[in-house]
Amino acid sequence: MSHPTPADPATTTPAAAPTTIVYTVSGMSCSHCENAVGAELSALVGVTSVTADASSGRVTVTATGALDDEAVRAAVDEAGYELVGRA
């Protein structure tokens, strides 16, 4: 009878810590804007949640690892808005 061997801690890869970054986006004025930006950002690899607030122009993005600011910029541009930068 064989027994499963425990995973070797030296060879297991720890899960990446979640990363949360707040960005400033210009041009959002309503819930449609929030949804458009949220949909584009949610499509990025590793993104687990997006919260957009048109009144403040802030977008909070949480991902399983590091976020590529240029990929975030491209997604915001695709939605029709402008990424100002990190808040």
JSON list of C-alpha atoms in Angstrom, two decimals:
[
{"chain": "A", "resi": 1, "resn": "MET", "atom": "CA", "xyz": [0.00, 0.00, 0.00]},
{"chain": "A", "resi": 2, "resn": "SER", "atom": "CA", "xyz": [1.49, 3.35, -0.97]},
{"chain": "A", "resi": 3, "resn": "HIS", "atom": "CA", "xyz": [1.04, 6.47, 1.05]},
{"chain": "A", "resi": 4, "resn": "PRO", "atom": "CA", "xyz": [0.95, 9.95, -0.42]},
{"chain": "A", "resi": 5, "resn": "THR", "atom": "CA", "xyz": [4.06, 11.91, 0.37]},
{"chain": "A", "resi": 6, "resn": "PRO", "atom": "CA", "xyz": [3.67, 15.37, 1.81]},
{"chain": "A", "resi": 7, "resn": "ALA", "atom": "CA", "xyz": [4.60, 18.25, -0.45]},
{"chain": "A", "resi": 8, "resn": "ASP", "atom": "CA", "xyz": [8.17, 19.37, -0.05]},
{"chain": "A", "resi": 9, "resn": "PRO", "atom": "CA", "xyz": [8.01, 22.93, 1.33]},
{"chain": "A", "resi": 10, "resn": "ALA", "atom": "CA", "xyz": [11.13, 23.81, -0.66]},
{"chain": "A", "resi": 11, "resn": "THR", "atom": "CA", "xyz": [9.42, 23.02, -3.96]},
{"chain": "A", "resi": 12, "resn": "THR", "atom": "CA", "xyz": [5.94, 24.39, -3.35]},
{"chain": "A", "resi": 13, "resn": "THR", "atom": "CA", "xyz": [5.21, 27.87, -4.59]},
{"chain": "A", "resi": 14, "resn": "PRO", "atom": "CA", "xyz": [3.42, 30.09, -2.10]},
{"chain": "A", "resi": 15, "resn": "ALA", "atom": "CA", "xyz": [0.32, 31.86, -3.35]},
{"chain": "A", "resi": 16, "resn": "ALA", "atom": "CA", "xyz": [0.98, 35.44, -4.37]},
{"chain": "A", "resi": 17, "resn": "ALA", "atom": "CA", "xyz": [-0.28, 37.98, -1.89]},
{"chain": "A", "resi": 18, "resn": "PRO", "atom": "CA", "xyz": [-3.18, 40.03, -3.19]},
{"chain": "A", "resi": 19, "resn": "THR", "atom": "CA", "xyz": [-2.28, 43.48, -4.47]},
{"chain": "A", "resi": 20, "resn": "THR", "atom": "CA", "xyz": [-4.69, 46.40, -4.18]},
{"chain": "A", "resi": 21, "resn": "ILE", "atom": "CA", "xyz": [-3.99, 49.65, -6.01]},
{"chain": "A", "resi": 22, "resn": "VAL", "atom": "CA", "xyz": [-6.15, 52.75, -6.29]},
{"chain": "A", "resi": 23, "resn": "TYR", "atom": "CA", "xyz": [-6.00, 54.62, -9.60]},
{"chain": "A", "resi": 24, "resn": "THR", "atom": "CA", "xyz": [-7.39, 57.98, -10.68]},
{"chain": "A", "resi": 25, "resn": "VAL", "atom": "CA", "xyz": [-9.41, 57.87, -13.90]},
{"chain": "A", "resi": 26, "resn": "SER", "atom": "CA", "xyz": [-10.75, 60.98, -15.64]},
{"chain": "A", "resi": 27, "resn": "GLY", "atom": "CA", "xyz": [-13.96, 61.20, -17.64]},
{"chain": "A", "resi": 28, "resn": "MET", "atom": "CA", "xyz": [-16.23, 58.95, -15.55]},
{"chain": "A", "resi": 29, "resn": "SER", "atom": "CA", "xyz": [-19.53, 60.62, -14.69]},
{"chain": "A", "resi": 30, "resn": "CYS", "atom": "CA", "xyz": [-22.12, 57.87, -14.06]},
{"chain": "A", "resi": 31, "resn": "SER", "atom": "CA", "xyz": [-22.72, 54.22, -13.26]},
{"chain": "A", "resi": 32, "resn": "HIS", "atom": "CA", "xyz": [-22.40, 53.32, -16.95]},
{"chain": "A", "resi": 33, "resn": "CYS", "atom": "CA", "xyz": [-18.87, 54.75, -16.86]},
{"chain": "A", "resi": 34, "resn": "GLU", "atom": "CA", "xyz": [-18.08, 52.78, -13.70]},
{"chain": "A", "resi": 35, "resn": "ASN", "atom": "CA", "xyz": [-19.37, 49.57, -15.30]},
{"chain": "A", "resi": 36, "resn": "ALA", "atom": "CA", "xyz": [-17.42, 50.13, -18.54]},
{"chain": "A", "resi": 37, "resn": "VAL", "atom": "CA", "xyz": [-14.13, 50.69, -16.71]},
{"chain": "A", "resi": 38, "resn": "GLY", "atom": "CA", "xyz": [-14.85, 47.81, -14.33]},
{"chain": "A", "resi": 39, "resn": "ALA", "atom": "CA", "xyz": [-15.58, 45.39, -17.17]},
{"chain": "A", "resi": 40, "resn": "GLU", "atom": "CA", "xyz": [-12.35, 46.19, -19.03]},
{"chain": "A", "resi": 41, "resn": "LEU", "atom": "CA", "xyz": [-10.20, 45.98, -15.90]},
{"chain": "A", "resi": 42, "resn": "SER", "atom": "CA", "xyz": [-11.87, 42.76, -14.74]},
{"chain": "A", "resi": 43, "resn": "ALA", "atom": "CA", "xyz": [-10.75, 41.12, -17.98]},
{"chain": "A", "resi": 44, "resn": "LEU", "atom": "CA", "xyz": [-7.07, 41.57, -17.08]},
{"chain": "A", "resi": 45, "resn": "VAL", "atom": "CA", "xyz": [-5.26, 38.41, -15.97]},
{"chain": "A", "resi": 46, "resn": "GLY", "atom": "CA", "xyz": [-5.16, 38.09, -12.20]},
{"chain": "A", "resi": 47, "resn": "VAL", "atom": "CA", "xyz": [-7.68, 40.82, -11.41]},
{"chain": "A", "resi": 48, "resn": "THR", "atom": "CA", "xyz": [-10.09, 39.60, -8.72]},
{"chain": "A", "resi": 49, "resn": "SER", "atom": "CA", "xyz": [-12.12, 42.74, -8.03]},
{"chain": "A", "resi": 50, "resn": "VAL", "atom": "CA", "xyz": [-12.66, 46.25, -9.35]},
{"chain": "A", "resi": 51, "resn": "THR", "atom": "CA", "xyz": [-14.56, 49.07, -7.67]},
{"chain": "A", "resi": 52, "resn": "ALA", "atom": "CA", "xyz": [-15.01, 52.27, -9.69]},
{"chain": "A", "resi": 53, "resn": "ASP", "atom": "CA", "xyz": [-16.43, 55.47, -8.20]},
{"chain": "A", "resi": 54, "resn": "ALA", "atom": "CA", "xyz": [-17.36, 58.10, -10.78]},
{"chain": "A", "resi": 55, "resn": "SER", "atom": "CA", "xyz": [-17.87, 60.86, -8.20]},
{"chain": "A", "resi": 56, "resn": "SER", "atom": "CA", "xyz": [-14.27, 60.66, -6.96]},
{"chain": "A", "resi": 57, "resn": "GLY", "atom": "CA", "xyz": [-12.68, 59.35, -10.16]},
{"chain": "A", "resi": 58, "resn": "ARG", "atom": "CA", "xyz": [-11.07, 56.56, -8.14]},
{"chain": "A", "resi": 59, "resn": "VAL", "atom": "CA", "xyz": [-10.84, 52.96, -9.26]},
{"chain": "A", "resi": 60, "resn": "THR", "atom": "CA", "xyz": [-9.69, 50.31, -6.80]},
{"chain": "A", "resi": 61, "resn": "VAL", "atom": "CA", "xyz": [-8.22, 47.19, -8.40]},
{"chain": "A", "resi": 62, "resn": "THR", "atom": "CA", "xyz": [-7.32, 44.02, -6.51]},
{"chain": "A", "resi": 63, "resn": "ALA", "atom": "CA", "xyz": [-5.27, 41.30, -8.19]},
{"chain": "A", "resi": 64, "resn": "THR", "atom": "CA", "xyz": [-3.58, 38.04, -7.25]},
{"chain": "A", "resi": 65, "resn": "GLY", "atom": "CA", "xyz": [-0.16, 39.49, -8.03]},
{"chain": "A", "resi": 66, "resn": "ALA", "atom": "CA", "xyz": [1.53, 42.62, -9.31]},
{"chain": "A", "resi": 67, "resn": "LEU", "atom": "CA", "xyz": [-0.46, 44.89, -11.60]},
{"chain": "A", "resi": 68, "resn": "ASP", "atom": "CA", "xyz": [1.05, 46.17, -14.84]},
{"chain": "A", "resi": 69, "resn": "ASP", "atom": "CA", "xyz": [0.23, 49.89, -14.99]},
{"chain": "A", "resi": 70, "resn": "GLU", "atom": "CA", "xyz": [0.48, 49.88, -18.80]},
{"chain": "A", "resi": 71, "resn": "ALA", "atom": "CA", "xyz": [-2.05, 47.04, -19.05]},
{"chain": "A", "resi": 72, "resn": "VAL", "atom": "CA", "xyz": [-4.33, 48.97, -16.68]},
{"chain": "A", "resi": 73, "resn": "ARG", "atom": "CA", "xyz": [-3.88, 52.10, -18.82]},
{"chain": "A", "resi": 74, "resn": "ALA", "atom": "CA", "xyz": [-4.72, 50.17, -22.00]},
{"chain": "A", "resi": 75, "resn": "ALA", "atom": "CA", "xyz": [-7.87, 48.69, -20.40]},
{"chain": "A", "resi": 76, "resn": "VAL", "atom": "CA", "xyz": [-9.05, 52.12, -19.20]},
{"chain": "A", "resi": 77, "resn": "ASP", "atom": "CA", "xyz": [-8.33, 53.57, -22.67]},
{"chain": "A", "resi": 78, "resn": "GLU", "atom": "CA", "xyz": [-10.33, 50.72, -24.26]},
{"chain": "A", "resi": 79, "resn": "ALA", "atom": "CA", "xyz": [-13.27, 51.66, -22.03]},
{"chain": "A", "resi": 80, "resn": "GLY", "atom": "CA", "xyz": [-13.02, 55.23, -23.35]},
{"chain": "A", "resi": 81, "resn": "TYR", "atom": "CA", "xyz": [-11.49, 56.97, -20.33]},
{"chain": "A", "resi": 82, "resn": "GLU", "atom": "CA", "xyz": [-8.08, 58.26, -19.30]},
{"chain": "A", "resi": 83, "resn": "LEU", "atom": "CA", "xyz": [-5.89, 56.78, -16.59]},
{"chain": "A", "resi": 84, "resn": "VAL", "atom": "CA", "xyz": [-4.36, 59.73, -14.74]},
{"chain": "A", "resi": 85, "resn": "GLY", "atom": "CA", "xyz": [-2.18, 57.50, -12.56]},
{"chain": "A", "resi": 86, "resn": "ARG", "atom": "CA", "xyz": [-2.01, 55.89, -9.16]},
{"chain": "A", "resi": 87, "resn": "ALA", "atom": "CA", "xyz": [-3.96, 57.79, -6.53]}
]
